[in-house]
PDB file of C-alpha atoms in Angstrom:
ATOM      1  CA  UNK A 880      -6.756 -36.375  -4.317  1.00 43.00           C
ATOM      2  CA  UNK A 881      -3.422 -37.328  -5.644  1.00 40.00           C
ATOM      3  CA  UNK A 882      -2.785 -39.110  -9.039  1.00 44.00           C
ATOM      4  CA  UNK A 883      -0.248 -41.773  -8.146  1.00 47.00           C
ATOM      5  CA  UNK A 884       3.129 -40.823  -9.643  1.00 58.00           C
ATOM      6  CA  UNK A 885       2.806 -37.326  -9.168  1.00 82.00           C
ATOM      7  CA  UNK A 886       3.651 -35.074  -6.233  1.00 88.00           C
ATOM      8  CA  UNK A 887       2.444 -31.934  -5.063  1.00 92.00           C
ATOM      9  CA  UNK A 888       4.636 -28.466  -5.484  1.00 92.00           C
ATOM     10  CA  UNK A 889       6.034 -28.900  -1.487  1.00 92.00           C
ATOM     11  CA  UNK A 890       6.951 -32.239  -1.904  1.00 93.00           C
ATOM     12  CA  UNK A 891       8.463 -31.731  -5.197  1.00 91.00           C
ATOM     13  CA  UNK A 892      10.494 -28.737  -3.497  1.00 91.00           C
ATOM     14  CA  UNK A 893      11.046 -30.555  -0.272  1.00 91.00           C
ATOM     15  CA  UNK A 894      12.295 -33.754  -2.422  1.00 92.00           C
ATOM     16  CA  UNK A 895      10.082 -36.408  -0.945  1.00 91.00           C
ATOM     17  CA  UNK A 896       7.561 -38.685  -1.986  1.00 92.00           C
ATOM     18  CA  UNK A 897       4.070 -36.948  -1.507  1.00 91.00           C
ATOM     19  CA  UNK A 898       1.829 -39.444   0.878  1.00 91.00           C
ATOM     20  CA  UNK A 899      -1.796 -39.581   0.215  1.00 89.00           C
ATOM     21  CA  UNK A 900      -2.685 -37.539   3.115  1.00 90.00           C
ATOM     22  CA  UNK A 901      -0.045 -34.992   2.475  1.00 93.00           C
ATOM     23  CA  UNK A 902      -1.137 -31.642   4.192  1.00 92.00           C
ATOM     24  CA  UNK A 903       0.175 -29.556   1.414  1.00 94.00           C
ATOM     25  CA  UNK A 904      -1.097 -31.264  -2.089  1.00 91.00           C
ATOM     26  CA  UNK A 905      -4.681 -29.787  -1.777  1.00 92.00           C
ATOM     27  CA  UNK A 906      -3.197 -25.861  -1.627  1.00 93.00           C
ATOM     28  CA  UNK A 907       0.156 -26.456  -3.266  1.00 93.00           C
ATOM     29  CA  UNK A 908      -0.697 -28.045  -6.488  1.00 89.00           C
ATOM     30  CA  UNK A 909       2.223 -29.251  -8.644  1.00 90.00           C
ATOM     31  CA  UNK A 910       1.335 -27.194 -11.443  1.00 90.00           C
ATOM     32  CA  UNK A 911       2.324 -24.219  -9.252  1.00 89.00           C
ATOM     33  CA  UNK A 912       5.830 -24.404  -7.625  1.00 91.00           C
ATOM     34  CA  UNK A 913       6.359 -21.098  -6.869  1.00 93.00           C
ATOM     35  CA  UNK A 914       3.363 -20.840  -4.794  1.00 93.00           C
ATOM     36  CA  UNK A 915       5.003 -23.169  -2.153  1.00 94.00           C
ATOM     37  CA  UNK A 916       8.671 -21.783  -3.032  1.00 94.00           C
ATOM     38  CA  UNK A 917       7.645 -18.287  -1.898  1.00 94.00           C
ATOM     39  CA  UNK A 918       5.584 -19.743   1.336  1.00 95.00           C
ATOM     40  CA  UNK A 919       8.697 -21.896   2.254  1.00 94.00           C
ATOM     41  CA  UNK A 920      11.461 -19.117   2.052  1.00 94.00           C
ATOM     42  CA  UNK A 921       9.247 -17.005   4.501  1.00 94.00           C
ATOM     43  CA  UNK A 922       7.542 -19.199   6.497  1.00 93.00           C
ATOM     44  CA  UNK A 923       9.503 -22.754   6.258  1.00 94.00           C
ATOM     45  CA  UNK A 924       7.586 -25.711   5.443  1.00 93.00           C
ATOM     46  CA  UNK A 925       7.256 -26.943   8.864  1.00 93.00           C
ATOM     47  CA  UNK A 926       5.706 -24.104  10.230  1.00 95.00           C
ATOM     48  CA  UNK A 927       3.047 -23.758   7.535  1.00 95.00           C
ATOM     49  CA  UNK A 928       2.237 -27.590   7.906  1.00 93.00           C
ATOM     50  CA  UNK A 929       1.601 -27.063  11.355  1.00 94.00           C
ATOM     51  CA  UNK A 930      -0.447 -23.927  10.894  1.00 95.00           C
ATOM     52  CA  UNK A 931      -2.692 -26.040   8.370  1.00 95.00           C
ATOM     53  CA  UNK A 932      -2.752 -28.948  10.677  1.00 94.00           C
ATOM     54  CA  UNK A 933      -4.143 -26.774  13.522  1.00 95.00           C
ATOM     55  CA  UNK A 934      -7.146 -25.446  11.586  1.00 95.00           C
ATOM     56  CA  UNK A 935     -10.543 -27.180  10.547  1.00 95.00           C
ATOM     57  CA  UNK A 936     -10.479 -28.665   6.997  1.00 93.00           C
ATOM     58  CA  UNK A 937     -12.924 -26.023   5.725  1.00 95.00           C
ATOM     59  CA  UNK A 938     -10.532 -23.021   6.769  1.00 96.00           C
ATOM     60  CA  UNK A 939      -7.351 -24.446   5.239  1.00 95.00           C
ATOM     61  CA  UNK A 940      -7.977 -23.431   1.771  1.00 95.00           C
ATOM     62  CA  UNK A 941      -8.479 -19.733   2.831  1.00 96.00           C
ATOM     63  CA  UNK A 942      -5.350 -19.841   5.315  1.00 95.00           C
ATOM     64  CA  UNK A 943      -3.405 -21.159   2.510  1.00 95.00           C
ATOM     65  CA  UNK A 944      -4.133 -18.317   0.209  1.00 95.00           C
ATOM     66  CA  UNK A 945      -3.378 -15.933   2.965  1.00 94.00           C
ATOM     67  CA  UNK A 946      -0.268 -17.625   3.686  1.00 95.00           C
ATOM     68  CA  UNK A 947       0.753 -17.288   0.186  1.00 95.00           C
ATOM     69  CA  UNK A 948       0.129 -13.586  -0.068  1.00 93.00           C
ATOM     70  CA  UNK A 949       2.000 -12.525   3.016  1.00 93.00           C
ATOM     71  CA  UNK A 950       4.596 -14.621   1.916  1.00 94.00           C
ATOM     72  CA  UNK A 951       4.410 -12.592  -1.525  1.00 92.00           C
ATOM     73  CA  UNK A 952       4.111  -9.460   0.216  1.00 91.00           C
ATOM     74  CA  UNK A 953       7.141 -10.174   2.703  1.00 92.00           C
ATOM     75  CA  UNK A 954       9.123 -10.947  -0.341  1.00 91.00           C
ATOM     76  CA  UNK A 955       8.383  -7.763  -1.764  1.00 89.00           C
ATOM     77  CA  UNK A 956       8.236  -5.542   1.573  1.00 87.00           C
ATOM     78  CA  UNK A 957      10.202  -7.353   3.755  1.00 87.00           C
ATOM     79  CA  UNK A 958       9.756  -4.789   6.459  1.00 88.00           C
ATOM     80  CA  UNK A 959       6.149  -4.303   6.658  1.00 87.00           C
ATOM     81  CA  UNK A 960       4.590  -6.971   4.204  1.00 86.00           C
ATOM     82  CA  UNK A 961       1.079  -6.902   3.686  1.00 86.00           C
ATOM     83  CA  UNK A 962       0.383  -4.475   6.711  1.00 89.00           C
ATOM     84  CA  UNK A 963       2.302  -1.780   4.374  1.00 88.00           C
ATOM     85  CA  UNK A 964      -0.086  -2.491   1.759  1.00 88.00           C
ATOM     86  CA  UNK A 965      -3.270  -2.423   4.305  1.00 90.00           C
ATOM     87  CA  UNK A 966      -1.804   1.020   5.573  1.00 92.00           C
ATOM     88  CA  UNK A 967      -1.370   2.416   2.288  1.00 92.00           C
ATOM     89  CA  UNK A 968      -5.223   1.579   1.125  1.00 94.00           C
ATOM     90  CA  UNK A 969      -6.404   2.610   4.457  1.00 96.00           C
ATOM     91  CA  UNK A 970      -4.445   5.727   4.118  1.00 96.00           C
ATOM     92  CA  UNK A 971      -6.014   6.211   0.600  1.00 97.00           C
ATOM     93  CA  UNK A 972      -9.587   5.666   1.731  1.00 97.00           C
ATOM     94  CA  UNK A 973      -9.226   8.396   4.272  1.00 97.00           C
ATOM     95  CA  UNK A 974      -7.875  10.698   1.495  1.00 96.00           C
ATOM     96  CA  UNK A 975     -10.713  10.024  -0.598  1.00 97.00           C
ATOM     97  CA  UNK A 976     -13.308  10.530   2.446  1.00 97.00           C
ATOM     98  CA  UNK A 977     -11.813  13.512   3.597  1.00 96.00           C
ATOM     99  CA  UNK A 978     -12.049  14.901  -0.476  1.00 97.00           C
ATOM    100  CA  UNK A 979     -15.894  13.690  -0.456  1.00 97.00           C
ATOM    101  CA  UNK A 980     -16.637  15.602   2.888  1.00 96.00           C
ATOM    102  CA  UNK A 981     -14.870  18.635   1.182  1.00 96.00           C
ATOM    103  CA  UNK A 982     -16.932  18.434  -1.907  1.00 96.00           C
ATOM    104  CA  UNK A 983     -20.189  18.008   0.089  1.00 96.00           C
ATOM    105  CA  UNK A 984     -19.379  20.899   2.338  1.00 94.00           C
ATOM    106  CA  UNK A 985     -18.714  23.003  -1.057  1.00 94.00           C
ATOM    107  CA  UNK A 986     -22.197  21.865  -2.565  1.00 93.00           C
ATOM    108  CA  UNK A 987     -23.964  22.284   0.640  1.00 91.00           C
ATOM    109  CA  UNK A 988     -22.475  26.214   1.098  1.00 91.00           C
ATOM    110  CA  UNK A 989     -22.709  26.903  -2.381  1.00 90.00           C
ATOM    111  CA  UNK A 990     -26.459  25.800  -2.618  1.00 87.00           C
ATOM    112  CA  UNK A 991     -27.605  27.523   0.892  1.00 86.00           C
ATOM    113  CA  UNK A 992     -25.849  30.564  -0.813  1.00 82.00           C
ATOM    114  CA  UNK A 993     -27.923  30.121  -3.993  1.00 77.00           C
ATOM    115  CA  UNK A 994     -31.035  29.416  -2.232  1.00 68.00           C
ATOM    116  CA  UNK A 995     -30.048  32.592   0.000  1.00 66.00           C
ATOM    117  CA  UNK A 996     -30.090  35.015  -3.353  1.00 66.00           C
ATOM    118  CA  UNK A 997     -33.236  33.478  -4.602  1.00 64.00           C
ATOM    119  CA  UNK A 998     -34.756  34.430  -1.835  1.00 57.00           C
ATOM    120  CA  UNK A 999     -33.758  37.836  -1.725  1.00 53.00           C
ATOM    121  CA  UNK A1000     -34.448  38.035  -5.618  1.00 58.00           C
ATOM    122  CA  UNK A1001     -38.039  36.717  -5.200  1.00 59.00           C
ATOM    123  CA  UNK A1002     -38.764  39.035  -2.472  1.00 57.00           C
ATOM    124  CA  UNK A1003     -38.602  42.469  -3.430  1.00 55.00           C
ATOM    125  CA  UNK A1004     -38.702  44.569  -0.148  1.00 54.00           C
ATOM    126  CA  UNK A1005     -35.603  42.523   0.720  1.00 50.00           C
ATOM    127  CA  UNK A1006     -34.021  43.563  -2.338  1.00 51.00           C
ATOM    128  CA  UNK A1007     -33.039  46.924  -0.913  1.00 54.00           C
ATOM    129  CA  UNK A1008     -32.096  45.783   2.409  1.00 51.00           C
ATOM    130  CA  UNK A1009     -29.678  43.365   0.574  1.00 50.00           C
ATOM    131  CA  UNK A1010     -28.296  45.802  -1.523  1.00 52.00           C
ATOM    132  CA  UNK A1011     -27.085  47.809   1.724  1.00 51.00           C
ATOM    133  CA  UNK A1012     -24.953  45.025   2.922  1.00 49.00           C
ATOM    134  CA  UNK A1013     -22.181  46.398   0.632  1.00 47.00           C
ATOM    135  CA  UNK A1014     -19.846  46.753   3.705  1.00 45.00           C
ATOM    136  CA  UNK A1015     -19.581  42.982   3.665  1.00 47.00           C
ATOM    137  CA  UNK A1016     -17.616  41.263   0.738  1.00 44.00           C
ATOM    138  CA  UNK A1017     -19.962  38.808  -0.601  1.00 45.00           C
ATOM    139  CA  UNK A1018     -17.851  37.730  -3.609  1.00 43.00           C
ATOM    140  CA  UNK A1019     -17.786  34.111  -1.874  1.00 43.00           C
ATOM    141  CA  UNK A1020     -21.428  33.780  -2.747  1.00 44.00           C
ATOM    142  CA  UNK A1021     -21.065  33.943  -6.476  1.00 43.00           C
ATOM    143  CA  UNK A1022     -18.073  31.343  -7.693  1.00 43.00           C
ATOM    144  CA  UNK A1023     -15.221  33.363  -9.463  1.00 44.00           C
ATOM    145  CA  UNK A1024     -14.305  30.455 -12.022  1.00 43.00           C
ATOM    146  CA  UNK A1025     -15.623  27.243 -12.355  1.00 47.00           C
ATOM    147  CA  UNK A1026     -12.857  25.440 -10.257  1.00 46.00           C
ATOM    148  CA  UNK A1027     -14.688  24.741  -7.082  1.00 44.00           C
ATOM    149  CA  UNK A1028     -11.778  22.676  -5.667  1.00 45.00           C
ATOM    150  CA  UNK A1029      -9.353  25.459  -6.705  1.00 48.00           C
ATOM    151  CA  UNK A1030     -11.607  28.080  -4.754  1.00 45.00           C
ATOM    152  CA  UNK A1031     -11.904  25.916  -1.817  1.00 43.00           C
ATOM    153  CA  UNK A1032      -8.025  25.796  -1.704  1.00 47.00           C
ATOM    154  CA  UNK A1033      -7.892  29.504  -1.898  1.00 48.00           C
ATOM    155  CA  UNK A1034     -10.192  30.367   1.078  1.00 45.00           C
ATOM    156  CA  UNK A1035      -8.456  27.729   3.106  1.00 43.00           C
ATOM    157  CA  UNK A1036      -4.713  28.475   2.295  1.00 47.00           C
ATOM    158  CA  UNK A1037      -5.298  32.599   2.434  1.00 45.00           C
ATOM    159  CA  UNK A1038      -6.165  33.234   6.277  1.00 41.00           C
ATOM    160  CA  UNK A1039      -7.018  36.676   5.220  1.00 41.00           C
ATOM    161  CA  UNK A1040      -9.676  35.537   2.410  1.00 41.00           C
ATOM    162  CA  UNK A1041     -12.828  37.665   2.333  1.00 41.00           C
ATOM    163  CA  UNK A1042     -15.206  35.206   3.339  1.00 39.00           C
ATOM    164  CA  UNK A1043     -13.350  34.755   6.778  1.00 40.00           C
ATOM    165  CA  UNK A1044     -13.400  38.588   7.706  1.00 39.00           C
ATOM    166  CA  UNK A1045     -16.712  39.251   8.979  1.00 34.00           C
TER     167      UNK A1045
END
């Protein structure tokens, strides 16, 4: 585990000898002293040692990585730590899912309206009835420009938009 004469980053930081059964040595190697320094600064060596000892050996490496990540986040964002980062990522996911739902609704809307227009054009006896619907403003059926998102924004932001006044 430990080559004789070398100490893990934790033991070097704490200025002590590194025992052969050191709880820190597998997770805080001597070639990365900053990893232990940040963990020690936030949680303390004793607390980290106790946390690692309470876990089964197969979970300790993952726990040490999580502790290190949390320590780095706490140093960068003292109030929220990694919870702040997770919240930001969840908000971004929610925003993208909302945009995706809007886009899917727009596609369905345009597809259904173009299908309605095609049915009317293919069946001549409906052509006359369709043209008599001029008292409704059907400008929303045909896109006014290529910017679908811009159209959606106009429709949702303008309460007096044509498509809502039936």
